[in-house]
Amino acid sequence: MRRRDARPEGTGTAGISVARHGEDAEGTPRHMNVPKGLPLWLKIVTGVVSVALVAGVAFAAFWFIRLQSNITKAPLTAGESRDTSATVVNDKSDRLQILILGSDTRDGKNSQYGSAEDSTGYGHSDVMMLLDISADNKRVSVMSFPRDLLVDVPQCTDHTTNQTYPARRGVMINEAMAEAGIGCAVDTVNKLTGLEIDHFMMADFNAVKELSKAVGGVDVCVSDPVFDPDSGLRLAKGNSLVEGEQALAFLRTRHAFGDGGDLGRIKGQQAFLSSLTRKLKADGTLGNPQRLLQIADVVTQNLTVDEGLADVPSLLTIGGRLKDIDVSKVAFVAVPTQPAAVDINRLELVEPQASQLFAALQADLDLTTPGATSSPTATPTGSATESPSGTPTTAPPAAPAYNKAIQPVAVANGTGVSSRAQEIMAVLTGDGFTQSVSYLANPVEQTVVYYGSGFADVATDVATLLGIPAAQVQEAPGVSGVQLYMGTDFGTGTKYGSASVPSDVVNQTANDAVCQQVNPLYITQ
């Protein structure tokens, strides 16, 4: 006999199936059921997005770790020259100055280009360029320093060994980093130019080869068929696509272009970089994260940077800032030089052109606009005023009650720069003071316009023309006519207290496709 309440397991009073604890009506555990309120398409999309997110995080982590492990870093400076009180530069939005170096070390992958004895210590800087990016990302200047340029190297300390090396005078600029490291090259360029470099990047020979391969080659042009047995460069006349060894040879050759000197080599390097810039711009590489990562992977394996750039986001930030640049505003310049007086096989700065270029860079002027000037450091009393736009303006003077062409105006050059008076003389004669003369004078600190009896109006007009404050115009009984005594405070530019862009300072822009003139001694058939 069965009890009245004994029913078949799982069966209700009316024969309806009843779930056991933890099961649905069909006996399936509830925790294994998919929510029935979501449509199928949403379930699929949710799954795909989840997989994509996981893959994306894994991809980003892979590249971050890979690139980060590639990076080699070194101290930015080798002394106490940097102003530690200055605000740290914002790589994303501030004006940025990066020293680009090419190392001639022959170890590791570079051993095929010579023995270890060919480069000592940290090696020499085979290439030295200063990359200057404007804060608004609308202008870039690339200034090249010839490796044979004689400069003064400040005292430098090797932060690896803590050994301090004394200052040196009149040594080739490519030797600056040989003893104390890359930071000493940075300090040397800061001392030479009056600038404050924010970062550096140093690449070796292998970096050039691999980069040229990664972008699919770079277009270059030569005026004649050329062969340089030292570098291995061999090209037919006209345009060629170079990559790998030939790309490196094009950049390394010291004899094939121009007169066989370092200036011809610099022009070849600038032409190569101009072509590379155009290609990256046309291909949209800098705006393509995948392509940018591939190139970054190649470059970082052969790159040394300062601590401030020693992370992946910082490096990618630099590339991102350059992606929308107008190639006609990428200016390639070279420091003005001439054969050195102590050794014609070396180079020295040409003045006042070099100081004018450095002053224009310090003032952040557009080098592609010759004659562009900065606002004076102080508004000259009684002569110039400042317009609402910030551009200095000078009220047009009344017609002079004298003949400019017969006024005796002398320029006493006390700037310490022997050729400085020539530039000011050109301004004076161009304004009608055709009787102007110049001579060297003892150096003084402040510029003053002196005048003799009856020449006050002429002195005022000379001061106004050059933007010299009225407080620096003085009567001097011993002066016949007008004397402009130029001091060290007027060492550059044609307006007192302002900087200007020298004429013909730009070798080419990235918009120019320039064919290199082959040294006749290296033309081959």
Short mmCIF file of N, CA, C and O in Angstrom, two decimals, residues 68 71-73 91 96 98 198-201 303 305-318:
data_model
loop_
_atom_site.label_atom_id
_atom_site.label_comp_id
_atom_site.label_asym_id
_atom_site.label_seq_id
_atom_site.Cartn_x
_atom_site.Cartn_y
_atom_site.Cartn_z
N GLN A 68 59.23 49.14 -25.28
CA GLN A 68 59.87 49.61 -24.06
C GLN A 68 61.18 48.87 -23.83
O GLN A 68 62.17 49.45 -23.39
N ILE A 71 64.24 50.23 -25.92
CA ILE A 71 64.78 51.57 -25.69
C ILE A 71 66.02 51.53 -24.79
O ILE A 71 66.04 50.89 -23.75
N THR A 72 67.05 52.24 -25.25
CA THR A 72 68.25 52.47 -24.44
C THR A 72 68.28 53.95 -24.08
O THR A 72 67.99 54.81 -24.92
N LYS A 73 68.60 54.27 -22.83
CA LYS A 73 68.55 55.66 -22.39
C LYS A 73 69.89 56.10 -21.81
O LYS A 73 70.72 55.27 -21.40
N ASP A 91 55.80 67.71 -23.71
CA ASP A 91 56.09 67.19 -25.05
C ASP A 91 54.90 67.27 -25.99
O ASP A 91 55.07 67.24 -27.21
N LEU A 96 59.44 72.29 -28.85
CA LEU A 96 60.28 71.14 -28.53
C LEU A 96 61.55 71.17 -29.37
O LEU A 96 61.50 71.33 -30.59
N ILE A 98 64.97 68.91 -30.14
CA ILE A 98 65.56 67.58 -29.99
C ILE A 98 66.85 67.51 -30.79
O ILE A 98 66.86 67.80 -31.99
N ASP A 198 65.74 70.06 -25.24
CA ASP A 198 64.82 69.32 -24.37
C ASP A 198 65.08 67.82 -24.37
O ASP A 198 64.90 67.16 -23.34
N HIS A 199 65.47 67.26 -25.52
CA HIS A 199 65.67 65.81 -25.63
C HIS A 199 66.78 65.53 -26.65
O HIS A 199 67.19 66.42 -27.40
N PHE A 200 67.23 64.29 -26.67
CA PHE A 200 68.11 63.86 -27.75
C PHE A 200 67.71 62.47 -28.21
O PHE A 200 67.09 61.70 -27.48
N MET A 201 68.07 62.16 -29.46
CA MET A 201 67.92 60.83 -30.02
C MET A 201 69.21 60.50 -30.77
O MET A 201 69.64 61.29 -31.61
N LEU A 303 68.35 52.75 -31.13
CA LEU A 303 68.19 54.14 -30.71
C LEU A 303 68.53 54.29 -29.23
O LEU A 303 68.21 53.45 -28.41
N VAL A 305 68.01 57.32 -26.25
CA VAL A 305 67.33 58.58 -25.98
C VAL A 305 67.61 59.01 -24.54
O VAL A 305 68.13 58.23 -23.73
N ASP A 306 67.25 60.26 -24.22
CA ASP A 306 67.39 60.71 -22.84
C ASP A 306 66.26 60.15 -21.99
O ASP A 306 65.28 59.62 -22.52
N GLU A 307 66.39 60.30 -20.66
CA GLU A 307 65.40 59.71 -19.76
C GLU A 307 63.99 60.26 -20.02
O GLU A 307 63.00 59.55 -19.85
N GLY A 308 63.89 61.52 -20.46
CA GLY A 308 62.59 62.12 -20.70
C GLY A 308 61.84 61.52 -21.87
O GLY A 308 60.62 61.67 -21.98
N LEU A 309 62.56 60.85 -22.77
CA LEU A 309 61.92 60.22 -23.93
C LEU A 309 61.92 58.70 -23.83
O LEU A 309 61.51 58.03 -24.77
N ALA A 310 62.37 58.19 -22.70
CA ALA A 310 62.59 56.74 -22.58
C ALA A 310 61.31 55.98 -22.25
O ALA A 310 61.30 55.09 -21.41
N ASP A 311 60.22 56.33 -22.89
CA ASP A 311 59.00 55.54 -22.77
C ASP A 311 58.23 55.65 -24.08
O ASP A 311 58.36 56.63 -24.82
N VAL A 312 57.43 54.64 -24.36
CA VAL A 312 56.74 54.55 -25.65
C VAL A 312 55.79 55.71 -25.91
O VAL A 312 55.80 56.30 -26.99
N PRO A 313 54.94 56.12 -24.95
CA PRO A 313 54.02 57.22 -25.22
C PRO A 313 54.73 58.51 -25.64
O PRO A 313 54.25 59.22 -26.52
N SER A 314 55.88 58.80 -25.03
CA SER A 314 56.61 60.02 -25.39
C SER A 314 57.10 59.97 -26.83
O SER A 314 56.99 60.95 -27.57
N LEU A 315 57.62 58.83 -27.25
CA LEU A 315 58.10 58.70 -28.62
C LEU A 315 56.96 58.81 -29.62
O LEU A 315 57.09 59.45 -30.68
N LEU A 316 55.83 58.18 -29.30
CA LEU A 316 54.68 58.24 -30.21
C LEU A 316 54.09 59.66 -30.25
O LEU A 316 53.54 60.08 -31.27
N THR A 317 54.24 60.40 -29.16
CA THR A 317 53.76 61.78 -29.13
C THR A 317 54.50 62.63 -30.15
O THR A 317 53.90 63.46 -30.85
N ILE A 318 55.81 62.43 -30.27
CA ILE A 318 56.60 63.19 -31.24
C ILE A 318 56.10 62.92 -32.66
O ILE A 318 55.90 63.83 -33.45
#
